[in-house]
Short mmCIF file of C-alpha atoms in Angstrom, two decimals:
data_model
loop_
_atom_site.label_atom_id
_atom_site.label_comp_id
_atom_site.label_asym_id
_atom_site.label_seq_id
_atom_site.Cartn_x
_atom_site.Cartn_y
_atom_site.Cartn_z
CA MET A 404 19.12 1.85 7.58
CA PRO A 405 17.21 4.08 9.92
CA LYS A 406 15.35 2.21 12.71
CA ILE A 407 11.77 2.38 14.02
CA ILE A 408 11.12 1.24 17.59
CA TYR A 409 7.48 0.06 17.94
CA GLN A 410 6.21 -0.23 21.51
CA LEU A 411 3.39 -2.54 21.48
CA ASN A 412 0.15 -2.87 23.71
CA ASP A 413 1.73 -5.96 25.60
CA GLY A 414 4.51 -3.90 26.72
CA SER A 415 7.12 -5.49 24.36
CA THR A 416 8.94 -3.65 21.71
CA ARG A 417 10.02 -4.27 18.16
CA THR A 418 13.00 -2.60 16.58
CA LEU A 419 12.93 -2.62 12.85
CA GLU A 420 15.07 -1.38 10.08
CA ALA A 421 13.50 0.83 7.33
CA LYS A 422 14.51 1.98 3.78
CA VAL A 423 14.68 5.71 3.58
CA GLY A 424 11.40 6.64 2.08
CA GLU A 425 9.43 3.58 3.56
CA SER A 426 6.49 4.76 5.86
CA VAL A 427 6.05 3.61 9.56
CA MET A 428 3.02 1.70 8.58
CA GLN A 429 4.82 -0.04 5.57
CA VAL A 430 7.61 -1.32 7.94
CA ALA A 431 4.93 -2.59 10.38
CA MET A 432 2.86 -4.24 7.71
CA SER A 433 5.99 -5.92 6.31
CA ASN A 434 7.05 -7.24 9.58
CA SER A 435 3.60 -8.30 10.88
CA VAL A 436 3.79 -5.80 13.75
CA PRO A 437 0.45 -6.38 15.68
CA GLY A 438 -1.86 -3.27 16.22
CA ILE A 439 -1.05 -1.40 12.88
CA ILE A 440 -3.55 -2.41 10.32
CA GLY A 441 -3.13 -0.08 7.48
CA ARG A 442 -6.27 -1.18 5.58
CA CYS A 443 -5.97 1.08 2.77
CA GLY A 444 -2.41 0.41 1.91
CA GLY A 445 -1.12 3.64 3.02
CA PHE A 446 -3.14 6.44 1.25
CA CYS A 447 -4.41 8.43 4.22
CA ASN A 448 -7.92 6.88 3.75
CA CYS A 449 -8.72 4.57 6.43
CA GLY A 450 -7.21 5.94 9.87
CA THR A 451 -6.14 2.35 10.92
CA CYS A 452 -2.42 3.00 11.19
CA HIS A 453 -2.69 5.58 14.06
CA VAL A 454 0.40 5.70 16.08
CA TYR A 455 1.63 8.10 19.20
CA VAL A 456 5.06 9.39 18.22
CA GLY A 457 7.51 9.74 20.87
CA ASN A 458 7.66 13.33 21.99
CA GLU A 459 11.21 13.97 21.04
CA TRP A 460 10.31 13.02 17.46
CA VAL A 461 7.28 14.90 16.95
CA LYS A 462 9.17 17.97 16.07
CA GLN A 463 11.17 16.41 13.45
CA LEU A 464 8.22 15.48 11.41
CA PRO A 465 6.38 17.79 8.99
CA ASP A 466 2.91 18.99 10.06
CA PRO A 467 0.18 16.68 9.08
CA SER A 468 -1.66 17.46 5.80
CA PHE A 469 -5.43 18.62 5.71
CA ASP A 470 -6.45 14.97 5.08
CA GLU A 471 -4.18 13.60 7.80
CA ASP A 472 -5.51 16.03 10.19
CA ALA A 473 -8.97 15.37 9.55
CA LEU A 474 -8.84 11.53 9.80
CA LEU A 475 -6.62 11.75 12.94
CA ASP A 476 -9.90 13.41 14.69
CA GLU A 477 -11.68 10.20 13.65
CA VAL A 478 -9.40 7.47 14.60
CA ALA A 479 -10.51 4.75 17.02
CA ALA A 480 -8.25 5.33 19.87
CA GLU A 481 -8.22 8.99 21.56
CA ARG A 482 -6.16 11.39 19.60
CA LEU A 483 -3.30 12.91 21.44
CA LEU A 484 -0.91 15.69 20.66
CA HIS A 485 1.39 13.57 19.09
CA SER A 486 -1.01 11.31 17.22
CA ARG A 487 0.03 10.61 13.74
CA LEU A 488 -0.81 8.19 10.79
CA GLY A 489 1.98 5.80 10.32
CA CYS A 490 1.34 5.79 6.62
CA GLN A 491 2.32 9.51 6.51
CA ILE A 492 5.67 9.20 8.51
CA LYS A 493 8.28 8.66 5.68
CA MET A 494 11.44 7.41 7.11
CA THR A 495 14.80 9.44 6.60
CA ASP A 496 18.03 8.97 8.29
CA ALA A 497 17.40 11.92 10.59
CA LEU A 498 14.54 9.70 11.96
CA ASP A 499 16.93 6.94 12.94
CA GLY A 500 15.47 5.65 16.28
CA ILE A 501 12.27 7.08 16.15
CA THR A 502 9.92 5.61 18.85
CA VAL A 503 6.05 5.16 18.03
CA VAL A 504 3.54 3.79 20.63
CA VAL A 505 0.90 1.41 19.07
CA PRO A 506 -2.61 2.42 20.23
CA GLU A 507 -4.98 -0.19 21.72
CA GLN A 508 -7.48 0.13 19.05
CA GLN A 509 -7.51 0.87 15.20
CA GLU A 510 -11.02 0.10 14.27
CA PHE A 511 -14.33 -1.26 15.55
CA MET B 1172 -13.52 15.30 -16.21
CA THR B 1173 -15.57 12.19 -17.28
CA ALA B 1174 -17.12 13.58 -20.55
CA LYS B 1175 -14.65 14.18 -23.38
CA ALA B 1176 -15.44 16.78 -26.03
CA THR B 1177 -14.05 14.44 -28.80
CA ILE B 1178 -14.10 10.61 -28.75
CA ASP B 1179 -10.49 9.39 -29.04
CA ILE B 1180 -10.10 5.64 -29.64
CA PRO B 1181 -6.49 4.67 -29.91
CA VAL B 1182 -5.38 2.16 -32.51
CA ILE B 1183 -3.93 -0.69 -30.52
CA PRO B 1184 -0.93 -2.36 -32.30
CA PRO B 1185 -0.77 -6.04 -33.14
CA LEU B 1186 -0.69 -8.05 -29.87
CA ASP B 1187 1.36 -11.50 -29.29
CA PRO B 1188 -1.29 -14.14 -29.91
CA ALA B 1189 0.45 -16.42 -27.42
CA ARG B 1190 -0.70 -13.86 -24.63
CA PHE B 1191 -4.34 -14.16 -25.19
CA VAL B 1192 -6.50 -16.29 -23.09
CA ASP B 1193 -9.94 -17.70 -24.20
CA VAL B 1194 -11.99 -16.98 -21.20
CA ASP B 1195 -15.20 -15.25 -20.46
CA LEU B 1196 -14.15 -13.40 -17.25
CA TYR B 1197 -17.72 -12.62 -16.51
CA SER B 1198 -19.12 -16.26 -16.83
CA GLN B 1199 -21.23 -17.88 -14.31
CA GLU B 1200 -18.70 -20.59 -14.13
CA ILE B 1201 -15.97 -18.05 -13.09
CA LYS B 1202 -18.35 -16.20 -10.58
CA ALA B 1203 -19.29 -19.61 -8.99
CA ASP B 1204 -15.84 -20.68 -8.21
CA PRO B 1205 -13.04 -18.50 -9.67
CA SER B 1206 -10.29 -20.46 -7.59
CA PRO B 1207 -9.27 -22.49 -10.43
CA TRP B 1208 -8.45 -19.38 -12.40
CA PHE B 1209 -6.88 -17.45 -9.80
CA LEU B 1210 -4.63 -20.20 -8.86
CA GLN B 1211 -3.43 -20.33 -12.64
CA TRP B 1212 -3.06 -16.71 -12.96
CA ALA B 1213 -1.81 -15.14 -9.66
CA ASP B 1214 1.81 -15.85 -9.94
CA LYS B 1215 1.73 -15.17 -13.94
CA PRO B 1216 2.50 -12.00 -15.96
CA PRO B 1217 -0.56 -10.22 -17.35
CA PHE B 1218 -2.41 -11.61 -20.29
CA TYR B 1219 -4.99 -10.50 -22.93
CA VAL B 1220 -8.60 -11.15 -23.45
CA MET B 1221 -10.94 -10.25 -26.19
CA ILE B 1222 -14.13 -8.33 -24.75
CA HIS B 1223 -16.60 -6.94 -27.17
CA GLY B 1224 -14.26 -7.18 -30.09
CA ARG B 1225 -11.45 -5.23 -28.37
CA PRO B 1226 -8.48 -6.55 -26.55
CA ASN B 1227 -8.29 -6.05 -22.67
CA ALA B 1228 -5.49 -6.83 -20.24
CA VAL B 1229 -5.85 -8.79 -17.05
CA LEU B 1230 -3.49 -8.16 -14.19
CA CYS B 1231 -3.43 -10.81 -11.27
CA ARG B 1232 -0.36 -10.62 -9.11
CA HIS B 1233 -0.54 -8.89 -6.03
CA GLU B 1234 2.02 -6.19 -6.52
CA GLN B 1235 0.84 -5.67 -10.10
CA VAL B 1236 -2.63 -5.13 -9.07
CA LYS B 1237 -1.71 -2.79 -6.43
CA TRP B 1238 0.52 -0.91 -9.05
CA ALA B 1239 -2.29 -0.46 -11.34
CA LEU B 1240 -4.69 0.76 -8.95
CA SER B 1241 -2.36 3.56 -7.73
CA ASP B 1242 -0.32 4.56 -11.09
CA TYR B 1243 -2.86 6.96 -12.57
CA ASP B 1244 -0.57 8.54 -15.02
CA SER B 1245 -0.42 5.08 -16.78
CA ILE B 1246 -3.63 3.44 -15.74
CA SER B 1247 -6.65 5.69 -15.20
CA ALA B 1248 -9.90 5.47 -13.45
CA VAL B 1249 -11.54 8.03 -15.74
CA PRO B 1250 -13.93 6.08 -18.33
CA GLN B 1251 -12.93 6.67 -22.03
CA PRO B 1252 -15.89 6.80 -24.29
CA GLY B 1253 -15.59 4.50 -27.21
CA TRP B 1254 -12.98 2.09 -25.73
CA GLY B 1255 -15.62 -0.62 -25.24
CA ALA B 1256 -16.51 -0.42 -21.59
CA ASP B 1257 -20.11 0.38 -21.99
CA TYR B 1258 -21.33 -2.64 -20.08
CA LEU B 1259 -19.26 -1.41 -17.13
CA ASP B 1260 -21.24 2.03 -17.00
CA TRP B 1261 -23.38 0.97 -13.88
CA PHE B 1262 -24.31 4.48 -13.03
CA ASN B 1263 -25.59 5.71 -16.33
CA GLY B 1264 -22.74 8.04 -17.07
CA LEU B 1265 -22.82 10.00 -13.94
CA PRO B 1266 -19.43 11.18 -12.79
CA ILE B 1267 -19.17 8.91 -9.59
CA VAL B 1268 -16.43 9.19 -7.35
CA ILE B 1269 -14.78 5.78 -8.34
CA GLU B 1270 -14.23 7.13 -12.01
CA PHE B 1271 -12.02 9.97 -11.27
CA ASP B 1272 -8.26 10.16 -10.72
CA PRO B 1273 -6.73 12.31 -7.96
CA PRO B 1274 -6.89 15.32 -7.33
CA GLU B 1275 -10.48 15.51 -8.40
CA HIS B 1276 -11.11 11.87 -6.89
CA THR B 1277 -9.97 13.30 -3.54
CA ARG B 1278 -12.28 16.34 -3.79
CA LEU B 1279 -15.30 14.03 -4.07
CA ARG B 1280 -13.99 11.54 -1.47
CA ARG B 1281 -13.41 13.93 1.07
CA LEU B 1282 -17.49 14.64 1.09
CA MET B 1283 -18.19 10.92 1.92
CA GLN B 1284 -15.13 9.93 3.97
CA PRO B 1285 -16.22 11.45 7.24
CA ALA B 1286 -19.30 9.28 7.46
CA PHE B 1287 -17.04 5.99 7.44
CA THR B 1288 -14.23 6.75 9.89
CA PRO B 1289 -13.34 4.33 12.44
CA ARG B 1290 -14.92 6.79 15.08
CA ARG B 1291 -18.12 7.49 13.49
CA VAL B 1292 -18.73 3.77 12.44
CA SER B 1293 -18.34 3.07 16.35
CA GLN B 1294 -21.69 4.86 16.73
CA PHE B 1295 -23.47 2.26 14.76
CA GLN B 1296 -21.75 -0.72 16.57
CA GLU B 1297 -24.75 -1.28 18.83
CA GLY B 1298 -27.32 -0.89 16.13
CA ILE B 1299 -25.38 -3.29 13.92
CA ASN B 1300 -25.50 -5.92 16.79
CA GLN B 1301 -28.99 -5.37 17.62
CA LEU B 1302 -30.14 -5.80 14.01
CA VAL B 1303 -28.36 -8.91 13.48
CA ASP B 1304 -29.87 -10.26 16.61
CA GLU B 1305 -33.35 -9.50 15.33
CA MET B 1306 -32.64 -11.04 11.96
CA ILE B 1307 -31.23 -14.01 13.77
CA GLU B 1308 -34.27 -14.71 15.75
CA MET B 1309 -36.43 -14.17 12.56
CA VAL B 1310 -34.72 -16.94 10.84
CA ALA B 1311 -34.48 -19.12 14.05
CA ALA B 1312 -38.20 -19.30 13.92
CA LYS B 1313 -38.10 -20.93 10.58
CA GLY B 1314 -35.67 -23.52 10.99
CA GLU B 1315 -34.44 -23.17 7.37
CA PHE B 1316 -33.93 -20.15 5.41
CA ASP B 1317 -32.42 -18.52 2.26
CA MET B 1318 -29.32 -16.63 3.35
CA PRO B 1319 -29.22 -13.88 0.84
CA THR B 1320 -32.93 -12.90 0.61
CA GLU B 1321 -34.04 -13.93 4.13
CA PHE B 1322 -31.01 -12.52 6.09
CA ALA B 1323 -28.36 -10.72 4.29
CA GLN B 1324 -30.25 -8.48 2.07
CA PRO B 1325 -32.93 -7.37 4.41
CA LEU B 1326 -30.23 -6.82 7.24
CA VAL B 1327 -28.06 -4.62 4.95
CA ALA B 1328 -31.28 -2.61 3.73
CA ARG B 1329 -32.15 -2.09 7.44
CA LEU B 1330 -28.65 -1.02 8.43
CA LEU B 1331 -27.99 1.19 5.51
CA LEU B 1332 -31.15 2.63 4.40
CA GLY B 1333 -32.95 2.64 7.73
CA THR B 1334 -30.45 3.08 10.53
CA PHE B 1335 -27.75 4.80 8.58
CA PHE B 1336 -29.68 7.02 6.28
CA GLN B 1337 -32.86 6.90 7.96
CA PHE B 1338 -35.21 6.62 4.86
CA PRO B 1339 -38.79 5.65 5.30
CA MET B 1340 -39.19 2.06 4.88
CA GLU B 1341 -41.91 2.55 2.20
CA ASP B 1342 -39.06 4.27 0.16
CA TRP B 1343 -36.42 1.42 0.50
CA PRO B 1344 -37.58 -0.45 -2.65
CA ILE B 1345 -36.55 2.57 -4.73
CA PHE B 1346 -32.72 2.05 -3.92
CA ILE B 1347 -33.11 -1.93 -3.56
CA ASN B 1348 -34.37 -2.06 -7.09
CA PHE B 1349 -31.69 0.05 -8.53
CA SER B 1350 -29.20 -2.00 -6.72
CA HIS B 1351 -30.64 -5.14 -8.46
CA ALA B 1352 -30.89 -3.43 -11.77
CA LEU B 1353 -27.04 -2.90 -11.96
CA GLU B 1354 -26.48 -6.37 -13.17
CA LEU B 1355 -28.62 -5.59 -16.28
CA VAL B 1356 -25.96 -3.49 -17.85
CA ALA B 1357 -23.81 -6.32 -17.82
CA THR B 1358 -24.81 -7.51 -21.37
CA VAL B 1359 -24.95 -4.10 -22.97
CA PRO B 1360 -22.94 -4.09 -26.18
CA PRO B 1361 -20.90 -1.07 -26.99
CA GLY B 1362 -23.04 1.97 -28.11
CA ALA B 1363 -26.35 -0.09 -27.44
CA PRO B 1364 -28.91 1.73 -25.14
CA LYS B 1365 -29.47 0.30 -21.58
CA PRO B 1366 -32.43 -1.81 -20.89
CA GLN B 1367 -35.51 -0.09 -19.95
CA ALA B 1368 -35.87 -1.83 -16.51
CA TYR B 1369 -32.53 -0.55 -15.74
CA LEU B 1370 -33.53 3.01 -16.69
CA ASP B 1371 -36.65 2.78 -14.80
CA ALA B 1372 -34.73 2.03 -11.89
CA TYR B 1373 -32.18 4.77 -12.32
CA ASN B 1374 -34.82 7.47 -13.04
CA ALA B 1375 -36.67 6.38 -9.85
CA VAL B 1376 -33.57 6.84 -7.70
CA TYR B 1377 -32.62 9.97 -9.59
CA LYS B 1378 -35.95 11.46 -9.12
CA TYR B 1379 -35.85 10.32 -5.27
CA CYS B 1380 -32.48 12.20 -4.97
CA GLU B 1381 -34.08 15.35 -6.35
CA GLY B 1382 -36.76 15.43 -3.90
CA ILE B 1383 -33.99 14.83 -1.05
CA ILE B 1384 -32.06 17.80 -2.44
CA GLU B 1385 -35.23 20.02 -2.66
CA GLN B 1386 -36.32 19.00 0.80
CA ARG B 1387 -32.87 19.67 2.29
CA ARG B 1388 -32.58 22.99 0.78
CA ARG B 1389 -35.91 24.07 2.35
CA GLU B 1390 -34.74 22.46 5.73
CA PRO B 1391 -30.84 22.30 5.84
CA LYS B 1392 -29.29 19.85 8.06
CA ASP B 1393 -25.71 19.55 9.27
CA ASP B 1394 -25.01 15.83 8.35
CA LEU B 1395 -23.45 13.70 5.60
CA VAL B 1396 -26.05 14.45 3.07
CA GLY B 1397 -26.37 18.12 4.09
CA ASN B 1398 -22.42 18.75 3.53
CA ILE B 1399 -22.86 17.01 0.18
CA ILE B 1400 -25.58 19.17 -0.97
CA ALA B 1401 -23.77 22.24 0.47
CA ALA B 1402 -20.68 21.34 -1.51
CA GLU B 1403 -22.72 21.82 -4.81
CA GLU B 1404 -24.10 24.92 -3.54
CA GLY B 1405 -20.71 26.26 -2.59
CA GLY B 1406 -19.33 25.25 -6.08
CA THR B 1407 -17.02 22.64 -4.87
CA ILE B 1408 -18.78 19.92 -6.97
CA THR B 1409 -21.05 20.23 -9.88
CA THR B 1410 -24.80 19.29 -10.00
CA GLU B 1411 -24.10 15.93 -11.79
CA GLU B 1412 -21.35 15.15 -9.11
CA LEU B 1413 -23.96 15.78 -6.57
CA PHE B 1414 -26.40 13.25 -7.85
CA ALA B 1415 -23.62 10.90 -8.64
CA THR B 1416 -22.17 11.16 -5.10
CA LEU B 1417 -25.75 10.69 -3.49
CA ILE B 1418 -26.73 7.68 -5.71
CA VAL B 1419 -23.52 5.91 -5.03
CA LEU B 1420 -23.75 6.51 -1.34
CA PHE B 1421 -27.29 5.25 -1.01
CA THR B 1422 -26.83 2.11 -3.22
CA GLY B 1423 -23.38 1.26 -3.43
CA GLY B 1424 -23.26 -0.87 -0.06
CA LEU B 1425 -26.76 -2.80 -0.55
CA GLY B 1426 -25.58 -5.56 -2.87
CA THR B 1427 -21.82 -5.57 -1.99
CA VAL B 1428 -22.37 -5.81 1.97
CA SER B 1429 -25.16 -8.53 1.72
CA GLY B 1430 -23.11 -10.35 -1.03
CA THR B 1431 -19.95 -10.50 0.94
CA ILE B 1432 -21.85 -11.70 4.16
CA GLY B 1433 -23.44 -14.53 1.83
CA LEU B 1434 -20.01 -15.52 0.56
CA CYS B 1435 -18.63 -15.71 4.09
CA MET B 1436 -21.24 -17.92 5.21
CA LEU B 1437 -21.20 -20.16 2.21
CA ARG B 1438 -17.53 -20.73 2.48
CA LEU B 1439 -17.70 -21.63 6.26
CA CYS B 1440 -20.60 -23.95 5.71
CA ARG B 1441 -18.72 -25.62 2.77
CA HIS B 1442 -15.76 -26.20 5.21
CA PRO B 1443 -17.42 -27.54 8.30
CA ASP B 1444 -14.10 -28.18 10.10
CA GLN B 1445 -13.29 -24.44 9.82
CA LEU B 1446 -16.63 -23.66 10.99
CA LYS B 1447 -16.32 -25.81 13.94
CA LEU B 1448 -12.99 -24.25 14.79
CA LEU B 1449 -14.33 -20.91 14.85
CA GLN B 1450 -17.46 -21.99 16.83
CA ASP B 1451 -14.93 -23.64 19.47
CA ASP B 1452 -12.47 -20.76 19.63
CA PRO B 1453 -14.42 -17.44 19.05
CA THR B 1454 -11.07 -15.61 19.31
CA LEU B 1455 -10.47 -16.72 15.85
CA LEU B 1456 -13.18 -14.50 14.41
CA GLN B 1457 -11.20 -11.51 13.20
CA PRO B 1458 -8.52 -13.83 11.13
CA ALA B 1459 -11.71 -16.14 10.05
CA ILE B 1460 -13.26 -13.18 8.56
CA GLU B 1461 -10.20 -11.96 7.03
CA GLU B 1462 -9.50 -15.40 5.40
CA CYS B 1463 -13.01 -15.27 4.27
CA LEU B 1464 -12.57 -11.86 2.56
CA ARG B 1465 -9.42 -13.12 1.00
CA ILE B 1466 -10.40 -16.33 -0.59
CA ASP B 1467 -13.91 -14.85 -1.63
CA SER B 1468 -13.40 -11.37 -2.90
CA LEU B 1469 -16.88 -10.20 -4.00
CA GLY B 1470 -15.31 -8.18 -6.79
CA ASN B 1471 -13.27 -10.26 -9.15
CA PHE B 1472 -12.07 -7.47 -11.14
CA ARG B 1473 -11.74 -3.67 -11.24
CA HIS B 1474 -11.50 -2.31 -14.47
CA ARG B 1475 -9.11 0.78 -15.53
CA TYR B 1476 -8.04 2.48 -18.72
CA VAL B 1477 -4.29 2.42 -20.14
CA VAL B 1478 -3.67 6.05 -20.75
CA LYS B 1479 0.28 5.59 -21.45
CA ASP B 1480 1.99 2.77 -23.09
CA CYS B 1481 3.83 0.58 -20.34
CA VAL B 1482 5.22 -2.81 -19.81
CA VAL B 1483 4.24 -4.92 -17.08
CA ASP B 1484 6.21 -8.03 -16.12
CA GLY B 1485 7.22 -8.15 -19.98
CA VAL B 1486 3.85 -7.68 -21.31
CA PRO B 1487 3.02 -4.56 -23.22
CA LEU B 1488 -0.15 -2.53 -22.21
CA TYR B 1489 -1.05 0.03 -24.92
CA ARG B 1490 -2.95 3.22 -24.48
CA GLY B 1491 -6.62 2.57 -25.41
CA MET B 1492 -6.92 -0.85 -23.61
CA ILE B 1493 -9.05 -1.53 -20.69
CA VAL B 1494 -7.15 -3.20 -17.80
CA HIS B 1495 -8.93 -5.62 -15.34
CA CYS B 1496 -7.18 -5.62 -12.21
CA SER B 1497 -8.10 -8.85 -10.50
CA MET B 1498 -8.51 -8.41 -6.83
CA GLY B 1499 -9.75 -11.65 -6.42
CA ALA B 1500 -6.59 -13.19 -8.08
CA SER B 1501 -4.31 -10.70 -6.24
CA ASN B 1502 -5.65 -12.55 -2.97
CA TYR B 1503 -4.27 -15.88 -4.21
CA ASP B 1504 -0.75 -14.66 -5.14
CA PRO B 1505 1.37 -17.35 -3.41
CA GLU B 1506 4.04 -14.92 -2.66
CA PHE B 1507 1.74 -13.42 -0.19
CA TYR B 1508 -0.41 -16.27 0.73
CA PRO B 1509 1.34 -19.62 0.91
CA ASP B 1510 -1.07 -22.41 -0.38
CA PRO B 1511 -3.59 -19.90 -1.52
CA GLY B 1512 -6.32 -22.30 -2.41
CA LYS B 1513 -6.49 -23.57 1.25
CA PHE B 1514 -9.12 -22.04 3.43
CA ASP B 1515 -7.38 -21.64 6.63
CA ILE B 1516 -9.05 -19.31 9.24
CA LYS B 1517 -5.92 -19.28 11.32
CA ARG B 1518 -4.02 -17.76 8.21
CA ASN B 1519 -4.62 -14.17 9.23
CA PRO B 1520 -3.82 -12.68 5.88
CA ARG B 1521 -2.80 -9.04 5.52
CA ASP B 1522 -3.01 -6.46 2.83
CA ILE B 1523 -5.98 -8.44 1.07
CA SER B 1524 -7.08 -6.69 -2.09
CA THR B 1525 -10.91 -7.42 -1.67
CA PHE B 1526 -11.75 -3.55 -0.87
CA GLY B 1527 -9.58 -2.33 -3.57
CA HIS B 1528 -6.21 -0.27 -2.68
CA ALA B 1529 -4.72 3.15 -2.67
CA THR B 1530 -6.89 6.25 -3.08
CA HIS B 1531 -9.87 4.37 -4.35
CA PHE B 1532 -9.72 1.88 -1.35
CA CYS B 1533 -13.53 1.29 -0.43
CA VAL B 1534 -14.87 4.20 1.27
CA GLY B 1535 -17.51 2.10 3.21
CA GLN B 1536 -15.40 -0.80 4.29
CA GLY B 1537 -15.38 0.60 7.77
CA LEU B 1538 -19.00 -0.09 7.97
CA ALA B 1539 -18.99 -3.14 5.80
CA ARG B 1540 -16.50 -5.03 7.96
CA PRO B 1541 -18.43 -4.89 11.21
CA ALA B 1542 -21.72 -5.74 9.45
CA VAL B 1543 -19.99 -8.86 8.07
CA ARG B 1544 -18.12 -9.75 11.17
CA GLU B 1545 -21.10 -9.37 13.49
CA SER B 1546 -23.42 -11.48 11.13
CA ILE B 1547 -21.04 -14.22 11.04
CA SER B 1548 -20.16 -14.15 14.54
CA ARG B 1549 -23.67 -14.28 15.85
CA LEU B 1550 -24.87 -16.71 13.37
CA VAL B 1551 -22.36 -19.27 14.10
CA LYS B 1552 -22.75 -18.77 17.73
CA ARG B 1553 -26.39 -18.58 17.84
CA PHE B 1554 -26.71 -21.77 15.66
CA PRO B 1555 -24.15 -24.49 16.74
CA LYS B 1556 -25.89 -26.58 13.85
CA ILE B 1557 -25.76 -24.15 10.95
CA ARG B 1558 -25.26 -25.99 7.64
CA LEU B 1559 -26.28 -25.98 4.14
CA SER B 1560 -29.82 -27.38 3.71
CA ASP B 1561 -28.48 -29.27 0.49
CA PRO B 1562 -24.84 -29.22 0.13
CA ASN B 1563 -25.52 -30.05 -3.74
CA GLU B 1564 -27.60 -27.03 -4.16
CA THR B 1565 -26.65 -24.92 -7.42
CA ILE B 1566 -25.77 -21.44 -6.33
CA VAL B 1567 -26.63 -18.89 -8.74
CA TYR B 1568 -24.39 -15.67 -8.91
CA GLY B 1569 -25.73 -12.24 -9.80
CA GLY B 1570 -24.16 -8.78 -9.28
CA MET B 1571 -22.34 -6.69 -11.69
CA ALA B 1572 -20.24 -8.28 -14.62
CA THR B 1573 -17.27 -8.08 -12.49
CA GLU B 1574 -18.85 -9.32 -9.10
CA ARG B 1575 -19.75 -12.64 -7.83
CA MET B 1576 -22.81 -12.10 -5.48
CA PRO B 1577 -24.54 -15.29 -4.49
CA LEU B 1578 -28.46 -15.24 -4.88
CA ASN B 1579 -29.56 -18.27 -3.06
CA ILE B 1580 -27.92 -20.28 -0.10
CA ARG B 1581 -30.62 -22.39 1.85
CA LEU B 1582 -29.28 -22.90 5.16
CA ARG B 1583 -30.67 -24.99 8.26
CA VAL B 1584 -30.21 -23.88 11.82
CA ASP B 1585 -32.46 -26.39 13.72
#
């Protein structure tokens, strides 16, 4: 099972196993990872599962869709080059070990 | 499309009588306290109820509700004429965003979503705080007040109609009247005309929107309303969809947000131990609000239409049936929320169904949440002795058939 490494605001790290096809948001929600809220359940609607993907992993992800791109402009924390919505990152074996940094804020 | 060229009313095969429950889902009793029912239903398979002579299905388990709200091939959001849901036609047949399946739903939602993103909502945070504080000082002077009519409803009207949409105050009653009139549809039998009071309120809002559209065409503005009007001019949406989108946008939050503020405050006042816990430890605010939203979902049910036969947890759902997805009961599923009937502000529940799920997830929740949070936070902080004036007061509930909106809650703060 591919692993996801979440880097949290308090400096700690959670390493969690994902099923292929599960999203970075779903795995976080199922394991109570703090800082990823995922209000809408993973449908690219709320912008509360924003993560910063580790640089070396960005190029392995498909480009954001129109809706993800628009929502990333409006997330609570600053949008950076490697910002993505966790609900849109579906795990594959190739993403085993992906690192995501959880931003300080998801909503107001 | 919401309008069908022909009316197709599928014949529903005979159903297992043992799966029927004799209950009025919209009764005042359930609105006042649905928890005995939800506790009973939340870990059970779907069941059937008869509504207006037709069998409807009710889904209550967390995962099943989520499935039904997201599998549009089986369970559609698009109204089906003749299936008996006239009493749920709150917007007079207009093609409103919540009554489309993707991808049409996405096309309309994209017009509204930019107004409610985290970043956009943050611009209103200060305004929300200020409005709440002003309302608090108004009720402080009274010592005793009615939470819905003297705090929550005026607050939300000022926030949405005044601050957010910037309508002149003299025009607010047009929207408030329509919001109040929505519940008049609840008793309309299939095929019957809507009550005149409802139609008058609807026509007034419609006419007002016509005026806005005309005025904006003379003086275009690059804002939320301007973009929606431009979408119609550009052919992205139809004229009917333009009116539907504007009317839902202007009125959809009035009753729902104020009702939610009332439910949260009522819940805390009925559990003084939890209220004190929150007052003693303000860091519990976020989990406390989430727990209030879990245990008192304003929407008991969201209706959908079975468009493909399917079996859920051993229970057949047939094409032609209306399904009531119970967001309220979903929040009581013991698999997700152990001891679900217990109000525990330290629970910090996740993935609650109160604002819906999936692509139809409430577009305005990003604004609703801070309005609810700041109201509760500031009320309990400003008034250490906030309490029910009369713990035995009978609370009357209104709102749409599927909602529970408290209409009276007397509070003392002195």
